[in-house]
Short mmCIF file of C-alpha atoms in Angstrom, two decimals:
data_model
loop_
_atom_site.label_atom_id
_atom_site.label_comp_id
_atom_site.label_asym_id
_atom_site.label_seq_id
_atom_site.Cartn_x
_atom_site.Cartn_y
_atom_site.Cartn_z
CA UNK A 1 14.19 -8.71 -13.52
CA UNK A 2 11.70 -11.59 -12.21
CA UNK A 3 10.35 -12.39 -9.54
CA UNK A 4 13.20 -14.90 -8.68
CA UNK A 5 15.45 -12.03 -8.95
CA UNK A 6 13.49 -10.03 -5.78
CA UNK A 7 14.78 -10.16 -2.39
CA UNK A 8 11.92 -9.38 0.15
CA UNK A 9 12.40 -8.36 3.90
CA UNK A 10 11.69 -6.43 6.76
CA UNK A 11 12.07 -3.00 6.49
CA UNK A 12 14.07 -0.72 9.06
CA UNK A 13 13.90 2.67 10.19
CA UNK A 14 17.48 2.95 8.12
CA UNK A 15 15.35 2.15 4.77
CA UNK A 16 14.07 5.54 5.31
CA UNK A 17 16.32 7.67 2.76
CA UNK A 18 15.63 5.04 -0.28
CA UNK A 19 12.28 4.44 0.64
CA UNK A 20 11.28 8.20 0.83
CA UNK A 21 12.58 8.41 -2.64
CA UNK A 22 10.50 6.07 -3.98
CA UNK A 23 7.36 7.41 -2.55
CA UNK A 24 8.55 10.84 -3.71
CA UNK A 25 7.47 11.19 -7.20
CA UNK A 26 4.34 9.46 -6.24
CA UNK A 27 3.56 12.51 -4.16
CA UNK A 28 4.71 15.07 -6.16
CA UNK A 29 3.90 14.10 -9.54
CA UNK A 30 0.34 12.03 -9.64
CA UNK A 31 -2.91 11.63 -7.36
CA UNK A 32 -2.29 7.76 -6.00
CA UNK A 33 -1.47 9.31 -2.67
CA UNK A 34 -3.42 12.24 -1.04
CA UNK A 35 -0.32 13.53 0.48
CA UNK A 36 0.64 17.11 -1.09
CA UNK A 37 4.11 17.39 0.75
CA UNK A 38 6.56 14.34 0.24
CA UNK A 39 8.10 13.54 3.96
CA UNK A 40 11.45 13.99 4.41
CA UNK A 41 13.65 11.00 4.89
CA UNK A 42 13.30 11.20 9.18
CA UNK A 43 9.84 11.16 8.82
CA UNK A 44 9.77 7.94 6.85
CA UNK A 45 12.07 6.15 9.23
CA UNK A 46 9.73 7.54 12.39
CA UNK A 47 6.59 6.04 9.91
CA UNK A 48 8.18 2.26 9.64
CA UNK A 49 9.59 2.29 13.00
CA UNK A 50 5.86 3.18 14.31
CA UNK A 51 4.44 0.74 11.85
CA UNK A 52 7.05 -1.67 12.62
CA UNK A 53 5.66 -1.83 16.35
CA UNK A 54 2.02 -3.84 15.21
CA UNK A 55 2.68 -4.56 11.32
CA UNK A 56 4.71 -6.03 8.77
CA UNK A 57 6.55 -3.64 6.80
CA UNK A 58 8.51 -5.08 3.86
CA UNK A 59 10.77 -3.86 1.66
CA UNK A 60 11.77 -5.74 -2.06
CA UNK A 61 15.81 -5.47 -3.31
CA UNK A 62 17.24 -6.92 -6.18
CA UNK A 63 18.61 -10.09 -5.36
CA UNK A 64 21.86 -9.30 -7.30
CA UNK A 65 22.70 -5.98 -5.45
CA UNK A 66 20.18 -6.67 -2.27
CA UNK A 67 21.29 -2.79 -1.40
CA UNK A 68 19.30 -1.46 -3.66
CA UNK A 69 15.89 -1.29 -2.71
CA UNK A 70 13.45 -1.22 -5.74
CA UNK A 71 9.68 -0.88 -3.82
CA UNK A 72 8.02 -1.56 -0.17
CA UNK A 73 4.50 -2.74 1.34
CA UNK A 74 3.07 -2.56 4.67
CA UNK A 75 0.44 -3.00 6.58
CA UNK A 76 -1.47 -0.59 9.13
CA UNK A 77 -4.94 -0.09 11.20
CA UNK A 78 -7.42 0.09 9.13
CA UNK A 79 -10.22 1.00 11.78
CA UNK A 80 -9.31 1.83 15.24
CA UNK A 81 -12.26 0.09 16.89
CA UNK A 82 -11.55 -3.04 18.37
CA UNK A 83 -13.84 -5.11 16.28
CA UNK A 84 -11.81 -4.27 13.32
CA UNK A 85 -8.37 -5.85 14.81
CA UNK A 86 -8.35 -8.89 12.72
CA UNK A 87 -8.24 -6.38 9.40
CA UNK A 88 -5.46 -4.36 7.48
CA UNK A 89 -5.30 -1.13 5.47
CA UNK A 90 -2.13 -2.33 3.12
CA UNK A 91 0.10 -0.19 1.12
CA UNK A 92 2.29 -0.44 -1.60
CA UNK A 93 4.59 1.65 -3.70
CA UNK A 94 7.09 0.37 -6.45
CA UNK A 95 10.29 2.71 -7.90
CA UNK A 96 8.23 3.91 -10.95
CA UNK A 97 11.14 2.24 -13.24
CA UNK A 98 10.99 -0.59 -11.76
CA UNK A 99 7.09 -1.36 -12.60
CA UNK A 100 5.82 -4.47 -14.29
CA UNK A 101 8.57 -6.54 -13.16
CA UNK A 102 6.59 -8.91 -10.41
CA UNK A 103 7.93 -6.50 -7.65
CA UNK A 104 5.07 -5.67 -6.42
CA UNK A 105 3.46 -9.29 -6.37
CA UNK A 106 6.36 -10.90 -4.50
CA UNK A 107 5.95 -7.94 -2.21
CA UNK A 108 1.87 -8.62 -1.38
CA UNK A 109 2.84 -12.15 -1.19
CA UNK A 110 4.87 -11.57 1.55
CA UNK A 111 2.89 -9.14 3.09
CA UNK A 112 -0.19 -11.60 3.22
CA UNK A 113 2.08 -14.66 4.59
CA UNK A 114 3.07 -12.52 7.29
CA UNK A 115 -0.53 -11.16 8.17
CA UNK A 116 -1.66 -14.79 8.21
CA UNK A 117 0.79 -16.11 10.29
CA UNK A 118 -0.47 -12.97 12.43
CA UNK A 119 -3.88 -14.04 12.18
CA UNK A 120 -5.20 -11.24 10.25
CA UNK A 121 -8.53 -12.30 8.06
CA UNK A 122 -8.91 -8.79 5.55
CA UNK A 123 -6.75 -7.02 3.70
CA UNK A 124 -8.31 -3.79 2.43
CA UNK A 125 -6.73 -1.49 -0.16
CA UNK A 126 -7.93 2.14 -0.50
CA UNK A 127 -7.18 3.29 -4.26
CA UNK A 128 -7.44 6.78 -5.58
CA UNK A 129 -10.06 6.35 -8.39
CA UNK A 130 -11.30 9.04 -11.21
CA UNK A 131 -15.02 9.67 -10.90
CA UNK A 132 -16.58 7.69 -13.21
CA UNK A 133 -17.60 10.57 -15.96
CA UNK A 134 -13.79 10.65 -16.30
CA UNK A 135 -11.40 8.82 -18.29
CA UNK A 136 -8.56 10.24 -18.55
CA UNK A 137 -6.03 12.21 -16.36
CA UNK A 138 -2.44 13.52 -15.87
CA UNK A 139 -1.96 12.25 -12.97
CA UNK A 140 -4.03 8.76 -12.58
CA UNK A 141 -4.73 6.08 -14.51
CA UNK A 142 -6.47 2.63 -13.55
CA UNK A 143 -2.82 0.42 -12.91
CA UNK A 144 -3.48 -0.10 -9.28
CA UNK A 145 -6.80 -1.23 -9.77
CA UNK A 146 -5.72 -3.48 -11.96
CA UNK A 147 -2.88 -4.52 -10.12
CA UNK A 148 -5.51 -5.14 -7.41
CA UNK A 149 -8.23 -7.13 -8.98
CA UNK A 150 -5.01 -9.56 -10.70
CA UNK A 151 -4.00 -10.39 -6.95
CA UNK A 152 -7.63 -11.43 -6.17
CA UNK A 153 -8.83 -8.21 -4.37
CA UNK A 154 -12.33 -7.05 -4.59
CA UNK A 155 -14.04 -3.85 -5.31
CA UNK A 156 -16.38 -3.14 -1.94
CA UNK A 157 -16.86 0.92 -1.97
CA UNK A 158 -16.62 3.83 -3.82
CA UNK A 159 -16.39 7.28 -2.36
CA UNK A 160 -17.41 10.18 -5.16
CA UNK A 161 -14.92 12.88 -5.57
CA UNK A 162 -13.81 12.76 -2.05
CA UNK A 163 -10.19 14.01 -2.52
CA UNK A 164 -9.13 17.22 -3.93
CA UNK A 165 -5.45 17.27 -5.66
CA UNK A 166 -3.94 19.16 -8.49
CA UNK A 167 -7.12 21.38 -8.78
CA UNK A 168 -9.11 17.98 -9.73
CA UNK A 169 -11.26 16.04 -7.58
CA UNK A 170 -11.13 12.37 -7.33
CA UNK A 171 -13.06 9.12 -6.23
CA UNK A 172 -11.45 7.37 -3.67
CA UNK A 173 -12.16 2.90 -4.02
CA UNK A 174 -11.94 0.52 -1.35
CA UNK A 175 -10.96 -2.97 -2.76
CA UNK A 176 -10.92 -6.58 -0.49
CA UNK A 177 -8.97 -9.61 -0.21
CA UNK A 178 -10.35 -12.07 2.54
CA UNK A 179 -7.12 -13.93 3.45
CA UNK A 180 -8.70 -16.12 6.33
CA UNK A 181 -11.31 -18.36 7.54
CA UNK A 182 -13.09 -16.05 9.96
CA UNK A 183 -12.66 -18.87 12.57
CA UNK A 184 -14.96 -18.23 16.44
CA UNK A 185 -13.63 -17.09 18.22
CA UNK A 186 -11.24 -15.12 16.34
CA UNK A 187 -7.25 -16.03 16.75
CA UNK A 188 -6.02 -13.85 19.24
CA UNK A 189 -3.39 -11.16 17.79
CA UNK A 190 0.02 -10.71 18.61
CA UNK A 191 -0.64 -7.75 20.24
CA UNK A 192 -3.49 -9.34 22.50
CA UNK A 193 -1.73 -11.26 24.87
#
């Protein structure tokens, strides 16, 4: 499948079931997410429809079959201070067999056209890392990273063993993407007015 084969859109709370699935064996079987219990399919839809209320949240479907949902990306607070309005935490998860397909690039370019049109400036990633006298593991490997730095995103901090999964520890990464001018004043927000 390429990229012209993806159908992106907003998610709904009923994308819950599919999208819980996805995010399931990223829970239960590596360290990319910190979670240790994967939610159930109610507490995904309660998650978009609560991220849904500020935030894009997008989901990507084959084009042929646009039913079948094949990854998702969204957007949330990534500091509750009000200084930090204009910036994102993003997220993104891809069905593991679907990988390598330009899913989850048609899914960050739609996530970043909506934040601009928003009038967000930063887009901040925070990546599950292994501590650098590590280099290899079970459960992680450097693909988001990767994935990261190929859509133009920026390493910016690293955190030393700061999460503790599958009786390892692991460094957590913050990477950047600066998708605005930084204008003053700042562009009020949806939300703002």
């Amino acid at each position: 499948m390429s990229e012209q084969g993806i159908l992106i859109r907003p998610a709904t709370p009923d994308d819950g079931e599919r999208l819980a699935a996805i995010y399931r064996p990223y829970v239960e079987e590596t360290a990319i997410t910190f979670e240790y219990e994967a939610p159930s399919a109610e507490e995904f839809k309660s998650r978009i429809a609560h991220t849904l209320g500020r935030y894009p949240y997008l989901v990507a479907a084959d084009a042929e079959e646009p039913g079948h949902l094949l990854g998702y990306a969204y957007a949330g607070v990534y500091h509750g201070r009000a200084a930090y309005s204009w910036s994102v935490e993003t997220s993104i998860y891809v069905d593991r067999a679907q990988r390598a397909k330009g899913i989850g690039r048609a899914l960050y370019a739609g996530l970043e056209e909506k934040l601009s049109q928003m009038g967000i400036q930063n887009m901040y990633a925070c990546i599950t890392a292994l501590p650098e006298d590590r280099t290899e593991d079970p459960y992680l490997g450097d693909a988001s990273i990767r994935f990261h730095e190929r859509l133009g995103y920026a390493l910016c901090a690293r955190f030393a063993r700061c999460g503790y999964k599958f009786g390892q520890w692991y460094d957590v990464v913050w990477m950047e993407r600066m998708i605005g001018t930084h204008p003053t004043p700042a562009p009020a927000l949806p939300w703002m007015s």
